[in-house]
Every structure is written in structure tokens, then in C-alpha cells.
Coordinates of N, CA and C in Angstrom, one line a residue:
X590 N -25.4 -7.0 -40.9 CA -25.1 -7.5 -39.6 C -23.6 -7.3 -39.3
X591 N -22.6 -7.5 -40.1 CA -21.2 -7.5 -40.0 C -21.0 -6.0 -39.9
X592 N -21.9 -4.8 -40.4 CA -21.2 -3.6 -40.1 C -21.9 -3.4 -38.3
X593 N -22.5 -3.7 -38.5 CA -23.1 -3.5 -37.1 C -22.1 -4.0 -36.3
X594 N -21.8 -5.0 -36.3 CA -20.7 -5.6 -35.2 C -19.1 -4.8 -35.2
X595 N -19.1 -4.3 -36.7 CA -18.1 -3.2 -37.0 C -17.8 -2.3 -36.1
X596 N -19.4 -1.7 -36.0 CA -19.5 -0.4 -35.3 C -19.4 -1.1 -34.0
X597 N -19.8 -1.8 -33.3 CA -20.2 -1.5 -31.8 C -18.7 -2.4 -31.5
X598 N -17.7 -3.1 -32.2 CA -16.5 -3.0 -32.0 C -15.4 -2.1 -31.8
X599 N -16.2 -1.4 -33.2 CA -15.3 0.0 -32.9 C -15.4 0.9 -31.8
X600 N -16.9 1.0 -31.6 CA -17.2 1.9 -30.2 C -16.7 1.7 -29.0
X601 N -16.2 0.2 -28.8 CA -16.3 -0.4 -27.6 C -14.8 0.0 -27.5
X602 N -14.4 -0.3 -28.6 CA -12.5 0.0 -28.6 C -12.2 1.4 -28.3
X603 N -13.0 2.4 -28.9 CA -12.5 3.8 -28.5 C -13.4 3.8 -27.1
X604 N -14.1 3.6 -26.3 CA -14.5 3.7 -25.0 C -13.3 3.3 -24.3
X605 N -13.1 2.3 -24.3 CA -11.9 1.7 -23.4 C -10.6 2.3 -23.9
X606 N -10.2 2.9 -24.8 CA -9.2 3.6 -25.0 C -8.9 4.6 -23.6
X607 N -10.2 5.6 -23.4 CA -9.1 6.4 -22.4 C -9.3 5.9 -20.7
X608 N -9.4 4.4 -20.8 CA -9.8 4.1 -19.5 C -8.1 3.4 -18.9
X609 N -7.4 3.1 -20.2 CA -6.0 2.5 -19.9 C -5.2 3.5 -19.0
X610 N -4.5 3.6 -18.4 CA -3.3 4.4 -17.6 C -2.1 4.2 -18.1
X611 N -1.0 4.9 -17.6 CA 0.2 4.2 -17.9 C 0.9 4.2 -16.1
X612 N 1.8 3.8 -16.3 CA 2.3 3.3 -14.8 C 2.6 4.6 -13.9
X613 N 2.6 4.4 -12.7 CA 2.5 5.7 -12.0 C 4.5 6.3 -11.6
X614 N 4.6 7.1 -11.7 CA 6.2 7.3 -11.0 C 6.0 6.5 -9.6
X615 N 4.9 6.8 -8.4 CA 5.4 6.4 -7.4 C 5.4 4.3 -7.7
X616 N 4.7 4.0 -8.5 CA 5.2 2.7 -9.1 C 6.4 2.3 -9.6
X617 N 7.0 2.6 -10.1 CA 8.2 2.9 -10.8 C 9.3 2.9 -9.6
X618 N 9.1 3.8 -8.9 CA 9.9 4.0 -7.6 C 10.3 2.9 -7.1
X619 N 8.8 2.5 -6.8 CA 8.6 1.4 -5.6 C 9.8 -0.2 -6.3
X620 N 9.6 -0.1 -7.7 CA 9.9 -1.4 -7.6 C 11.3 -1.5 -8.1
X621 N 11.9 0.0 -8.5 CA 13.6 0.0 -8.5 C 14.3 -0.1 -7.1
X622 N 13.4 0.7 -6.5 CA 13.7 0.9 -4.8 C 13.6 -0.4 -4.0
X623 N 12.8 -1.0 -4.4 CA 12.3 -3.3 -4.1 C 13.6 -4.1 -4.4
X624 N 14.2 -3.6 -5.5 CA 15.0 -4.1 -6.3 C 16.5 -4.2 -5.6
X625 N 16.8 -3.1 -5.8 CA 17.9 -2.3 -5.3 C 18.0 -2.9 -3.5
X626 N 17.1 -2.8 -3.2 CA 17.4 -3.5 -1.5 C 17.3 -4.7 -1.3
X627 N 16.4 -5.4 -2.3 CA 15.8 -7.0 -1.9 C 16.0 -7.7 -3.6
X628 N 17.1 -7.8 -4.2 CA 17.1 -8.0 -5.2 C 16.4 -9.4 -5.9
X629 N 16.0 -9.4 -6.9 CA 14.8 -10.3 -7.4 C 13.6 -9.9 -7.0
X630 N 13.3 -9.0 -6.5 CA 11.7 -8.4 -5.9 C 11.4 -8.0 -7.3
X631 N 11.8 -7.1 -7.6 CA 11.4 -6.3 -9.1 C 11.2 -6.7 -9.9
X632 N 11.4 -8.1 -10.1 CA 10.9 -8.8 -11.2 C 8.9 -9.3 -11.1
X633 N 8.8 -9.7 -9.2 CA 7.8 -10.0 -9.4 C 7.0 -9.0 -8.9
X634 N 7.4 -8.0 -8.6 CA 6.4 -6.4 -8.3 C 6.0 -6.2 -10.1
X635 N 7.0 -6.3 -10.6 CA 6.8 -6.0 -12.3 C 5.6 -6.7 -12.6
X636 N 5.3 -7.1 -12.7 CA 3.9 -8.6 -13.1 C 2.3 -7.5 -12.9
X637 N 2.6 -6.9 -11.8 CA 1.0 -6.2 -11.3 C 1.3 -4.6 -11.4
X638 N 2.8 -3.9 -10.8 CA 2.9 -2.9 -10.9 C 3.9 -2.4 -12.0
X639 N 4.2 -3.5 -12.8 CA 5.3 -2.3 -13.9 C 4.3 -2.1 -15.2
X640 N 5.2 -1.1 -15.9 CA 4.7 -0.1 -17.2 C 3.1 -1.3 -18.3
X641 N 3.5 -2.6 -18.1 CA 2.7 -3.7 -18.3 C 1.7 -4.4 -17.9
X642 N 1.5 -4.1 -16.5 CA 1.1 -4.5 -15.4 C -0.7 -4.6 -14.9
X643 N -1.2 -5.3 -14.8 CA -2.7 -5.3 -14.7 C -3.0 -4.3 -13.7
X644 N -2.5 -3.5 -13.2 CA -2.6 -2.3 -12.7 C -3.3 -1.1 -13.2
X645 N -2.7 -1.3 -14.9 CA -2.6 -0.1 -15.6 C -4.3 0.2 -16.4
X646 N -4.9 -0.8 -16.7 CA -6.0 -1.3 -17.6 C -7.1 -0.6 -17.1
X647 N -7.1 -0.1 -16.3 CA -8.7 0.6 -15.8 C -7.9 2.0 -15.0
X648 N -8.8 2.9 -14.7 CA -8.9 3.9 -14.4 C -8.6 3.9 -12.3
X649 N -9.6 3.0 -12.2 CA -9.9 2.3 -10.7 C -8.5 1.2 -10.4
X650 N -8.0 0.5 -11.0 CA -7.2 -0.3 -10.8 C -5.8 0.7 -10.8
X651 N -5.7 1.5 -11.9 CA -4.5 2.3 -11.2 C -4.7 3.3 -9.9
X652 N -5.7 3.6 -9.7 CA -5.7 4.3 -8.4 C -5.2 3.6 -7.3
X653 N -6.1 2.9 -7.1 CA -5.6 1.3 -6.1 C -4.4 1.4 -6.1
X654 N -3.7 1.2 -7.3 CA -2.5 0.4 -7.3 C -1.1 1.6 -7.0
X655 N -1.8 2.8 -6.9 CA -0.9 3.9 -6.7 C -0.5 3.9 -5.3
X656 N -2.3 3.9 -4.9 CA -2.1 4.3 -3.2 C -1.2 2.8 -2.9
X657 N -1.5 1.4 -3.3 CA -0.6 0.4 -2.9 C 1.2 0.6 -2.7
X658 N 1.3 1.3 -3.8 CA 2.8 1.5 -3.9 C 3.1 2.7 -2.6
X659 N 2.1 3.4 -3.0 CA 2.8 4.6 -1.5 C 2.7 3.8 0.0
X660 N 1.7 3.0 0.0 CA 2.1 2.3 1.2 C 3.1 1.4 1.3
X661 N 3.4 0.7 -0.2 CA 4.4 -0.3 0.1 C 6.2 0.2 0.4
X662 N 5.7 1.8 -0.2 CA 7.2 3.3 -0.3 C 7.2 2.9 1.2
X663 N 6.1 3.1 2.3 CA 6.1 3.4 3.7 C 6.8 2.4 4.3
X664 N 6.4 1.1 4.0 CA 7.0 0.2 4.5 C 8.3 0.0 4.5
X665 N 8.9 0.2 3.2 CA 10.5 0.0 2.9 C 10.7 0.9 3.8
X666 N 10.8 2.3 3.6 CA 11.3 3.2 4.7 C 11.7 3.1 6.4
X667 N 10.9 1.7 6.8 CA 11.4 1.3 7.9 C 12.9 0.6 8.0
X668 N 12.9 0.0 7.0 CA 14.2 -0.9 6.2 C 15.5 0.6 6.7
X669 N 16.4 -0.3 7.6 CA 17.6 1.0 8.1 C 18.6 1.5 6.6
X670 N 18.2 0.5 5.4 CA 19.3 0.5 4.0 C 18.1 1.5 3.5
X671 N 16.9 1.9 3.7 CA 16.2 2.8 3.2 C 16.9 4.2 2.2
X672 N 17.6 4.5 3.6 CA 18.3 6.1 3.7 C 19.6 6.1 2.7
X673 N 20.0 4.4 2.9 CA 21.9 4.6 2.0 C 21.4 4.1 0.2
X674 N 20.2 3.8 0.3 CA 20.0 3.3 -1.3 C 19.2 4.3 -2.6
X675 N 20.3 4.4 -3.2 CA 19.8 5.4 -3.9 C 18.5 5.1 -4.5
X676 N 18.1 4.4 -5.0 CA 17.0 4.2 -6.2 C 15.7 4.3 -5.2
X677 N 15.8 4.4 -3.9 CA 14.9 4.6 -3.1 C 14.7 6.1 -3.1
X678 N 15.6 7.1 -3.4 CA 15.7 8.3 -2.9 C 14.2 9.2 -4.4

């Protein structure tokens, strides 16, 4: 019984192995760029979208959370400090 549970632990661990992501550049961006204009944002963008972030854990949740950042890129870009902040560029 205990190898059995072995196995189907082990199985379950290498399945879920290549389903993890790592964080996306336009993530990354978004929340130095968050930072940099609206300081203390980046701390709580970091929680969902940094290198750690429940974002990363599924295959589907990073997709989502990519296109989220490119729209959230869109939004800043209205911001007139868009153009003079570097970490945005």
C-alpha cells in the first residue's frame, strides 16, 4: 500500500512539474513600471504577479495573468509620467 501511494505521489509530482510557469517579462515590467510611478504598488502587484505569485502555478493562470499585465501596460500608458519613467520603457 505505501509503495503504491509512493508511486501515484510521485506521478502526480512529475505531472504538475511542467504545468508551473515562471513569471512573464511583460509581468515584470508592469510592476517595476507600477512602482516607479505609483510607489508602494509593487509590492502589492507582487503577491499575484511577481516571480512567486499565484499566477505562475498553472499553465492557464499564467496566460490570464499575462494578457492582465498587457492590459494593465495599456492603462499606465495613459498616465502623462508614462513617457518620462524609465522602468516603464
Amino acid at each position: 500500500m505505501r509503495r503504491t501511494l509512493l508511486m501515484l505521489s510521485l506521478g502526480l509530482s512529475f505531472a504538475f512539474m511542467g504545468c508551473a510557469k515562471s513569471q512573464s517579462e511583460n509581468c515584470k515590467k508592469l510592476i517595476s513600471c507600477s512602482e516607479a510611478m505609483v510607489p508602494g504598488t509593487g509590492a502589492s502587484l507582487s503577491q499575484t504577479y511577481g516571480p512567486d505569485g499565484a499566477c505562475w502555478k498553472s499553465s492557464e493562470a499564467a496566460d490570464a495573468c499575462t494578457k492582465a499585465c498587457d492590459a494593465a501596460m495599456g492603462g499606465l500608458k495613459a498616465n502623462p509620467a508614462f513617457a518620462n519613467t524609465a522602468a516603464c520603457k
